[in-house]
PDB file of C-alpha atoms in Angstrom:
ATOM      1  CA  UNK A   1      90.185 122.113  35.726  1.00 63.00           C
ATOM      2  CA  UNK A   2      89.616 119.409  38.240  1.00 67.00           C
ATOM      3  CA  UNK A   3      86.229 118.371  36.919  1.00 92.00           C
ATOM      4  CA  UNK A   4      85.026 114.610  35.450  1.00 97.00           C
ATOM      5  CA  UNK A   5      81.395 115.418  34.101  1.00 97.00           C
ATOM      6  CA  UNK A   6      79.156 112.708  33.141  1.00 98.00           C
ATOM      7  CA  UNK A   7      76.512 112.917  31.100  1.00 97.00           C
ATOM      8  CA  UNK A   8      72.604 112.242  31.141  1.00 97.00           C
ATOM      9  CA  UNK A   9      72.247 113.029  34.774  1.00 96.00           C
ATOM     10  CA  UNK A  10      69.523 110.648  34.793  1.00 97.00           C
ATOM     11  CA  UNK A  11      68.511 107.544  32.483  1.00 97.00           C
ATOM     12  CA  UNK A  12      65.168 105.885  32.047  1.00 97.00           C
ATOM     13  CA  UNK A  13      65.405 102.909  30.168  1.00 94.00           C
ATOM     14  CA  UNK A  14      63.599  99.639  29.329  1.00 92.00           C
ATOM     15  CA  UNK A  15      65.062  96.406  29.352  1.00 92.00           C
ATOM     16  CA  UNK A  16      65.219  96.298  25.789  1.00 91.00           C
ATOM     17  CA  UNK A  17      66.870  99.568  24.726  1.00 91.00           C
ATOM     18  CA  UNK A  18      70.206 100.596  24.213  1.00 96.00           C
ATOM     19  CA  UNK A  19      71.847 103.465  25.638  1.00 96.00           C
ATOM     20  CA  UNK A  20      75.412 104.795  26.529  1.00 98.00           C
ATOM     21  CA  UNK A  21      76.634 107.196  29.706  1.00 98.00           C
ATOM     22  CA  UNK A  22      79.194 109.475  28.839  1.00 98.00           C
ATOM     23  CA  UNK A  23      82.320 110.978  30.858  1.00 98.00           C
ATOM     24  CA  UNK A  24      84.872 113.184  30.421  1.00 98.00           C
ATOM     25  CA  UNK A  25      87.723 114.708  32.053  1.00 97.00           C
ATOM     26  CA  UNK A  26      90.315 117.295  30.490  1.00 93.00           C
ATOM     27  CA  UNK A  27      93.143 116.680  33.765  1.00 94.00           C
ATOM     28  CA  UNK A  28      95.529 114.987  31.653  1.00 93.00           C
ATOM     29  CA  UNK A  29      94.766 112.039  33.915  1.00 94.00           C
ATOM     30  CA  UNK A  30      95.387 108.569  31.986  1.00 93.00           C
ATOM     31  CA  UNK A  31      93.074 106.021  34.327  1.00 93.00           C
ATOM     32  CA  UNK A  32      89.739 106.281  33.867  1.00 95.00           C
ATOM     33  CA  UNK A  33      87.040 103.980  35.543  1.00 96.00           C
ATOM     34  CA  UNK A  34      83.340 102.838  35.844  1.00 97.00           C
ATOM     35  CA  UNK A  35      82.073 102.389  39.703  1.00 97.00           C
ATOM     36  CA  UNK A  36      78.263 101.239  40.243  1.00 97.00           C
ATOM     37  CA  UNK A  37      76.271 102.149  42.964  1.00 97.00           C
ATOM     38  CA  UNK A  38      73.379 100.757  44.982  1.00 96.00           C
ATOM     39  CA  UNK A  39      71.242 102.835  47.293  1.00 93.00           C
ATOM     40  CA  UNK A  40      73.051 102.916  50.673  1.00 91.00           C
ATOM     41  CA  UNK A  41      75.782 100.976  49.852  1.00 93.00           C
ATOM     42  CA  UNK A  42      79.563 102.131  49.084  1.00 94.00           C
ATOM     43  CA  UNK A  43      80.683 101.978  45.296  1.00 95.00           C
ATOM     44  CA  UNK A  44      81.848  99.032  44.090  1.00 95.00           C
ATOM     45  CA  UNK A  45      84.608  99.061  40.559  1.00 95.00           C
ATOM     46  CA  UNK A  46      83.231  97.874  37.331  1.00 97.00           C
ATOM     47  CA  UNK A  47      85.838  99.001  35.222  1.00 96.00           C
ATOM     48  CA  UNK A  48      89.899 100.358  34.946  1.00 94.00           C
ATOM     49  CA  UNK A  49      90.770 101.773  31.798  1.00 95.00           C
ATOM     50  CA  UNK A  50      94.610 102.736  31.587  1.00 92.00           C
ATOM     51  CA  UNK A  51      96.024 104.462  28.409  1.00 93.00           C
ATOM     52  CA  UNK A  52      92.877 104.267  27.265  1.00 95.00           C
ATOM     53  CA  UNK A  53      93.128 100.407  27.499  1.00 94.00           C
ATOM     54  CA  UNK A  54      90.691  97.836  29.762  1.00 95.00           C
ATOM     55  CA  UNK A  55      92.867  97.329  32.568  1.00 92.00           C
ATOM     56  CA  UNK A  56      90.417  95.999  34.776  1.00 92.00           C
ATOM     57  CA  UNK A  57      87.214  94.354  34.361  1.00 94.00           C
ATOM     58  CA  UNK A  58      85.575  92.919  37.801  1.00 94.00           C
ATOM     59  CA  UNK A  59      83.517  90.538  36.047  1.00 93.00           C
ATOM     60  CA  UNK A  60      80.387  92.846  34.717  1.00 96.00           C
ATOM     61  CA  UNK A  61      77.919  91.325  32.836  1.00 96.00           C
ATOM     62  CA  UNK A  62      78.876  91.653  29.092  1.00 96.00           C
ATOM     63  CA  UNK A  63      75.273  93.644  28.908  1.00 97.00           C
ATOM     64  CA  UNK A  64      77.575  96.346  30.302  1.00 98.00           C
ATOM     65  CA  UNK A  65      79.891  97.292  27.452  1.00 98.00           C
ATOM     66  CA  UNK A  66      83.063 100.199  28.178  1.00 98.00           C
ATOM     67  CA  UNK A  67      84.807 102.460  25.567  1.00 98.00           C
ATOM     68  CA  UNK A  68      87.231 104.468  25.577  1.00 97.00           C
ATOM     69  CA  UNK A  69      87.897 106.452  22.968  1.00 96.00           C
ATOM     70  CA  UNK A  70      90.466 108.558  23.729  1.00 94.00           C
ATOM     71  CA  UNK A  71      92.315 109.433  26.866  1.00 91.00           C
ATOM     72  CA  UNK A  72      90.094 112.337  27.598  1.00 96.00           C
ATOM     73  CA  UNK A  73      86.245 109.742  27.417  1.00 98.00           C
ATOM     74  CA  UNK A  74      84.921 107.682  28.858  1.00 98.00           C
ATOM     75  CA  UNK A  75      81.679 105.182  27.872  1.00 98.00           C
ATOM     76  CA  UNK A  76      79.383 102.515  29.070  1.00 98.00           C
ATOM     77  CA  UNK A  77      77.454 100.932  26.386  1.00 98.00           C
ATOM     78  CA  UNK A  78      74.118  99.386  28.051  1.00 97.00           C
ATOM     79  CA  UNK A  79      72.023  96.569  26.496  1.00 95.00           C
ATOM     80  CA  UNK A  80      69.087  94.626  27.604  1.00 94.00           C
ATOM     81  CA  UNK A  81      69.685  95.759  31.129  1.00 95.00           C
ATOM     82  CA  UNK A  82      67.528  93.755  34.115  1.00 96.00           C
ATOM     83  CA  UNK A  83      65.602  96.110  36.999  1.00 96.00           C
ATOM     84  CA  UNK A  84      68.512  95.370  39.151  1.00 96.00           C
ATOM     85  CA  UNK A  85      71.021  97.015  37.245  1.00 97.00           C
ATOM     86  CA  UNK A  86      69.180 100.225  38.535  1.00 97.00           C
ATOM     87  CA  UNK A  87      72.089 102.459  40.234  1.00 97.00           C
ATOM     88  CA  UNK A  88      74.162 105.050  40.217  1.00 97.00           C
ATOM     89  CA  UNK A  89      76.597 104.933  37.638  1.00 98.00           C
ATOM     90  CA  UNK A  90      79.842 106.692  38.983  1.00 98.00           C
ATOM     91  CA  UNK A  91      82.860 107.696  36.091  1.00 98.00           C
ATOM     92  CA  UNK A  92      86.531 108.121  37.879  1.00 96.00           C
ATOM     93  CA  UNK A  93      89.907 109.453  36.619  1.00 95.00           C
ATOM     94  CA  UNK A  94      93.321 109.408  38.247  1.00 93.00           C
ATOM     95  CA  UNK A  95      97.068 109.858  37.641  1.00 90.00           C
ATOM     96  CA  UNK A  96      98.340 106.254  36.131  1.00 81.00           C
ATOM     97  CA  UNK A  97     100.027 103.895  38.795  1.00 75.00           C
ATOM     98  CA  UNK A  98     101.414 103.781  42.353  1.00 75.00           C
ATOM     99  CA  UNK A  99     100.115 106.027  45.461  1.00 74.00           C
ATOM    100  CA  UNK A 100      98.646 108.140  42.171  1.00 78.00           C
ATOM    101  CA  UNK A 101      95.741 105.656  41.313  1.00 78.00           C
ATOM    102  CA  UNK A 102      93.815 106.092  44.747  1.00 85.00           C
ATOM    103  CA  UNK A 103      93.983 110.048  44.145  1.00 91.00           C
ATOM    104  CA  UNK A 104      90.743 109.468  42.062  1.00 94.00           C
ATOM    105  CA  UNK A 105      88.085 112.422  40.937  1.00 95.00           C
ATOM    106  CA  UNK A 106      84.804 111.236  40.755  1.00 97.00           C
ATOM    107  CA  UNK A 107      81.980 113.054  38.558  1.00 97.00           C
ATOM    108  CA  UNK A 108      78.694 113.393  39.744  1.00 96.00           C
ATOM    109  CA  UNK A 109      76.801 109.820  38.328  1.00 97.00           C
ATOM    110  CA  UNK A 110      74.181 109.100  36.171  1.00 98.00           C
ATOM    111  CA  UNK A 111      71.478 107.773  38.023  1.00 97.00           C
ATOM    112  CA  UNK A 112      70.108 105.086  35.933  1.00 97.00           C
ATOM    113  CA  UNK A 113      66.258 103.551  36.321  1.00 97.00           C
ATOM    114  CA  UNK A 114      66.086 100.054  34.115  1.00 96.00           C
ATOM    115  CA  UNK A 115      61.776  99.564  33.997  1.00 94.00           C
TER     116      UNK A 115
ATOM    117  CA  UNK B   1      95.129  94.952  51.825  1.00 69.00           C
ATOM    118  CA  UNK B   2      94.468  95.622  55.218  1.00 70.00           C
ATOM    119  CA  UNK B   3      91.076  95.986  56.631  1.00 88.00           C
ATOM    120  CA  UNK B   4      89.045  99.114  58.118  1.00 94.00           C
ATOM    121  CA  UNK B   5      87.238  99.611  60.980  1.00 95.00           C
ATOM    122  CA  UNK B   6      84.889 102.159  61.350  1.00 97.00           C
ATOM    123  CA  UNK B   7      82.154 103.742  63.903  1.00 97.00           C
ATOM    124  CA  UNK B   8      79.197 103.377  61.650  1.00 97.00           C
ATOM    125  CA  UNK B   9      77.892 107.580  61.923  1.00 97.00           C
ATOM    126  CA  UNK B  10      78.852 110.185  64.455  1.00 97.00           C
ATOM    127  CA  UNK B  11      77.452 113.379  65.083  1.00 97.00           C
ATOM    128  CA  UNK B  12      79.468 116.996  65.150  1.00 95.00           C
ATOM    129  CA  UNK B  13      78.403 120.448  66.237  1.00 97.00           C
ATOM    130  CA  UNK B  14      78.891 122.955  63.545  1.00 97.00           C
ATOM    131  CA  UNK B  15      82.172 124.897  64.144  1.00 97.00           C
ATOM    132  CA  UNK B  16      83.626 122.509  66.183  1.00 97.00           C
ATOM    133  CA  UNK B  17      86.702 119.874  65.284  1.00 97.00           C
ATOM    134  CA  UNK B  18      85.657 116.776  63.938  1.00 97.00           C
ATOM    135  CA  UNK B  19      88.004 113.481  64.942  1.00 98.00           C
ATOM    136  CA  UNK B  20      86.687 110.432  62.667  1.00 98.00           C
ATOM    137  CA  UNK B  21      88.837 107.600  63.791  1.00 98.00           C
ATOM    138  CA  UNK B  22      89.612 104.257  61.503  1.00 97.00           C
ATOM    139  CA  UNK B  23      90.796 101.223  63.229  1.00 96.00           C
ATOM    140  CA  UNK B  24      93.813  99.017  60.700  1.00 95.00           C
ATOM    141  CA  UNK B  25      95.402  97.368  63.022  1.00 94.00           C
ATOM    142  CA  UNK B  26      96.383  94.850  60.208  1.00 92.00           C
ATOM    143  CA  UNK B  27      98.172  97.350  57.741  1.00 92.00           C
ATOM    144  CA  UNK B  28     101.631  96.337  56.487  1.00 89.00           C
ATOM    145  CA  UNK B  29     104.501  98.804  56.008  1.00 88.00           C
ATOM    146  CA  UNK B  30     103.910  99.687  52.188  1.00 87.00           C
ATOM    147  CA  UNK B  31     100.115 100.320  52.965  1.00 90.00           C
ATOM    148  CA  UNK B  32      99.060 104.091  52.859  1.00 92.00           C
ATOM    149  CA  UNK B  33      96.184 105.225  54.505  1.00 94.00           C
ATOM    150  CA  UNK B  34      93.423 107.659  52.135  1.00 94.00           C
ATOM    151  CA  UNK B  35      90.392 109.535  53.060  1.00 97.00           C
ATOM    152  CA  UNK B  36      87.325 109.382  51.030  1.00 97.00           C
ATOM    153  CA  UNK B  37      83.441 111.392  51.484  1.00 98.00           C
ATOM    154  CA  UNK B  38      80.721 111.510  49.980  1.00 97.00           C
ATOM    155  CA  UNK B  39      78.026 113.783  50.246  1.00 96.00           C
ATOM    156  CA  UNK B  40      74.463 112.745  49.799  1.00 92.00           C
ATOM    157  CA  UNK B  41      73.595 112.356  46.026  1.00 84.00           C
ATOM    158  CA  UNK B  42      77.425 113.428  44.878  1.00 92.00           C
ATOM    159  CA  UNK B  43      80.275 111.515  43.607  1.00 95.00           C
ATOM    160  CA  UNK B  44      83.389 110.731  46.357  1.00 96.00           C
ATOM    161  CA  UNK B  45      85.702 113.302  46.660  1.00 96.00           C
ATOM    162  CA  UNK B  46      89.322 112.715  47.579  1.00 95.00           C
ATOM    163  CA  UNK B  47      90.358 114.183  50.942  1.00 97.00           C
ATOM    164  CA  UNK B  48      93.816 113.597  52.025  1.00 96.00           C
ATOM    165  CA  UNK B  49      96.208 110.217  52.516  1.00 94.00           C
ATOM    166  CA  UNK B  50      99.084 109.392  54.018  1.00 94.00           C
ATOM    167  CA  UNK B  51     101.467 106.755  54.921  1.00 93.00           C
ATOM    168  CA  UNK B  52     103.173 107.404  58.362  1.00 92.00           C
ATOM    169  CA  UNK B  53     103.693 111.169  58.982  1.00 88.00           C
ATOM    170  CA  UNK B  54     100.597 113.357  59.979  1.00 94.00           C
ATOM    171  CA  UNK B  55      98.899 115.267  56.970  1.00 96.00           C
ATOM    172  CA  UNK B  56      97.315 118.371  56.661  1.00 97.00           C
ATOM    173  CA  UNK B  57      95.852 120.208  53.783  1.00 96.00           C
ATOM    174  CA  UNK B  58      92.895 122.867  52.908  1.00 95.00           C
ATOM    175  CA  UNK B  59      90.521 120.476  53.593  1.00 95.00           C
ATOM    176  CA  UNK B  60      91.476 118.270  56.645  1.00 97.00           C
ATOM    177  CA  UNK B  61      94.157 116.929  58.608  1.00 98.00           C
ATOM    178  CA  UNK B  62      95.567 113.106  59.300  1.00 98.00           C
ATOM    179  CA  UNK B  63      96.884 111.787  62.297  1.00 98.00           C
ATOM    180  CA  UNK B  64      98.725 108.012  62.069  1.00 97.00           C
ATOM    181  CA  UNK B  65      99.771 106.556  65.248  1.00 96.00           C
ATOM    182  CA  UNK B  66     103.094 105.786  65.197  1.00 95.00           C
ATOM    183  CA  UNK B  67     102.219 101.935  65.122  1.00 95.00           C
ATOM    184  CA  UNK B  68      99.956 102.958  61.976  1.00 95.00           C
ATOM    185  CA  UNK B  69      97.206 100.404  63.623  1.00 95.00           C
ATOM    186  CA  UNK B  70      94.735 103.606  63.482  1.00 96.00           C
ATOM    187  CA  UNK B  71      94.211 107.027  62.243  1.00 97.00           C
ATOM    188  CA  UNK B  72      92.106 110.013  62.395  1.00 98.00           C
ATOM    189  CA  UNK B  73      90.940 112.294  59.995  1.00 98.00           C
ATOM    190  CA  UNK B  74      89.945 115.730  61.280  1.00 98.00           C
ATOM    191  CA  UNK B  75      88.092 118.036  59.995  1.00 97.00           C
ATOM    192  CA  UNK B  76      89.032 121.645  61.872  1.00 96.00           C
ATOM    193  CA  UNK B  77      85.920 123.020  61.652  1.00 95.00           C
ATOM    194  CA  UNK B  78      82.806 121.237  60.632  1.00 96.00           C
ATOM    195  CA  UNK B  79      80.158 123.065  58.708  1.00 97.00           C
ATOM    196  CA  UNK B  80      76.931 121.426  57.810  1.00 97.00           C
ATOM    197  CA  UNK B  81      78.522 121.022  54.161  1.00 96.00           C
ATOM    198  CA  UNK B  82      80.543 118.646  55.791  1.00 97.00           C
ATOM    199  CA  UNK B  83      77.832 116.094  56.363  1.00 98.00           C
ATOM    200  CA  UNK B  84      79.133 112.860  54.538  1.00 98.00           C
ATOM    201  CA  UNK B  85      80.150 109.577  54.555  1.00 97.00           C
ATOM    202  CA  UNK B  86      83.370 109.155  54.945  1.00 98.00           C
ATOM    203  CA  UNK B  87      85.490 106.004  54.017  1.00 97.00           C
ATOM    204  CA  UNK B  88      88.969 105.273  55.337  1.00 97.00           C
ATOM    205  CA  UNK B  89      90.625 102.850  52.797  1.00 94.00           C
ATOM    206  CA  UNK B  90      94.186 100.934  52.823  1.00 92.00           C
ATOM    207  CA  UNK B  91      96.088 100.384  49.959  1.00 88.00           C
ATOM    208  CA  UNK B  92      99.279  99.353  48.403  1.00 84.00           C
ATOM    209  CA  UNK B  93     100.956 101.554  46.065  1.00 74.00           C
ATOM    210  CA  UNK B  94     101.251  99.052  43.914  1.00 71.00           C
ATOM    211  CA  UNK B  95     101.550 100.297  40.179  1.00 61.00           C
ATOM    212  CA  UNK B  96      99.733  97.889  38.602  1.00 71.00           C
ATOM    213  CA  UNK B  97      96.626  97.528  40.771  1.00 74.00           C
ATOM    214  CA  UNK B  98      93.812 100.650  40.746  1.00 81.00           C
ATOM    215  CA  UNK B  99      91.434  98.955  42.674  1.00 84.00           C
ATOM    216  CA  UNK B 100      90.273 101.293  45.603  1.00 86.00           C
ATOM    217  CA  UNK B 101      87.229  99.360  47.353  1.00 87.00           C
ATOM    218  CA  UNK B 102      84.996 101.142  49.873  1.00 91.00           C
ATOM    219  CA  UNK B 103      83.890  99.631  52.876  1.00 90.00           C
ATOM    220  CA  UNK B 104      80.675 101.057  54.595  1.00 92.00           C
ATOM    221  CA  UNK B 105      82.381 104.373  55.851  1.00 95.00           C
ATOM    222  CA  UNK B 106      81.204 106.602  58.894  1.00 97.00           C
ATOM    223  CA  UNK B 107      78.364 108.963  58.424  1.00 97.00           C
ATOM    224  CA  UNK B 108      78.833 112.274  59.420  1.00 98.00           C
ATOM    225  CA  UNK B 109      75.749 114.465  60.631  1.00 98.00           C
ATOM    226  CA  UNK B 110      76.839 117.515  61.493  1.00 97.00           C
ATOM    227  CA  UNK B 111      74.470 119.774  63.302  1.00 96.00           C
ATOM    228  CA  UNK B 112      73.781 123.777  63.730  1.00 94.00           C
TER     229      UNK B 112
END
């Protein structure tokens, strides 16, 4: 199984909610990361989790809020999100460390609308 | 880590190779070189790296000059599934560091 799935496909939310995307990967694979995307642009890293601790965080807004739970999940809490957080919302997992970490699998996204 | 060039899109006939070239004329020796596309409303999916010897699996091949200031990935036989952007990316294998950044890639229109 080479598959990260994430989970709603798509999100409609107002700036005062609170909602949560979900991934998950069952690869054995013990990096797991967040990537945003805006429309025509490449994806930029939000997140690195590594044995299922925050490795990385490329100064996100603390209204973006990552979990992970277990080496298999993945989560990004979402809070009082502004219009221009609206993006896709890309979940990675690799093999931990050296030439392994650029091998990543993406899932699909959840493309988020903040209104 | 070393920069990329890339053409910004190219166009392929279907069935025929495709040669997407990456300019890194700055890489260093511990650098590898990894391919990246993504198709239109998909996540990226891994294609192939290397660091000095040519590649070649199921999906496409890599050719590194032997001065590693450029590559090419090719694609053997393009099918319209094959339309993309690609991104050529340098990194170090460093074990500590996960950080893959994507530059603006090559898009890839390939055409009956």
């Amino acid at each position: 199984d080479t598959e990260v799935t994430q989970t709603p496909k798509h999100l409609v939310m107002g700036m005062t909610n609170k909602k949560s995307l979900k991934c998950e990967q069952h690869m054995g694979h013990r990096a797991m990361y967040w990537y945003k995307q805006k429309a025509k642009k490449p994806p930029e890293l939000m997140f690195v989790y590594s044995y299922e601790k925050l490795s990385i965080n490329e100064s996100v807004p603390s209204r973006f809020s990552p979990e992970c739970p277990n080496s298999s999940l993945l989560n990004l809490h979402l809070h009082a999100l502004q219009p221009e957080d609206s993006a896709l919302y890309l979940c990675a997992s690799s093999q931990e460390g050296g030439i392994f970490a650029y091998e990543q699998y993406f899932g699909p996204g959840t493309r988020l609308t903040v209104t | 880590d070393a920069k990329t060039t890339q053409p910004p899109s190219m166009d392929c006939a279907e069935g025929r190779a495709a040669n997407l070239p990456c300019n890194h004329s700055t890489i260093s020796g511990n650098e590898y070189v990894y391919w990246y596309r993504q198709i239109h409303s998909q996540g990226p999916q891994y294609i192939i790296h290397g660091l000095k010897n040519n590649e070649t699996n199921e999906m496409a091949s890599l050719i590194i000059t032997e001065d590693r200031k450029s590559s090419t990935l090719i694609l053997p036989h393009a099918t319209l599934r094959d339309t993309a952007v690609y991104y050529c990316i340098v990194r170090v294998a460093n074990s500590n560091d996960y950080k893959l950044s994507f530059g603006a890639g090559t898009t890839v229109t390939v055409r009956a």
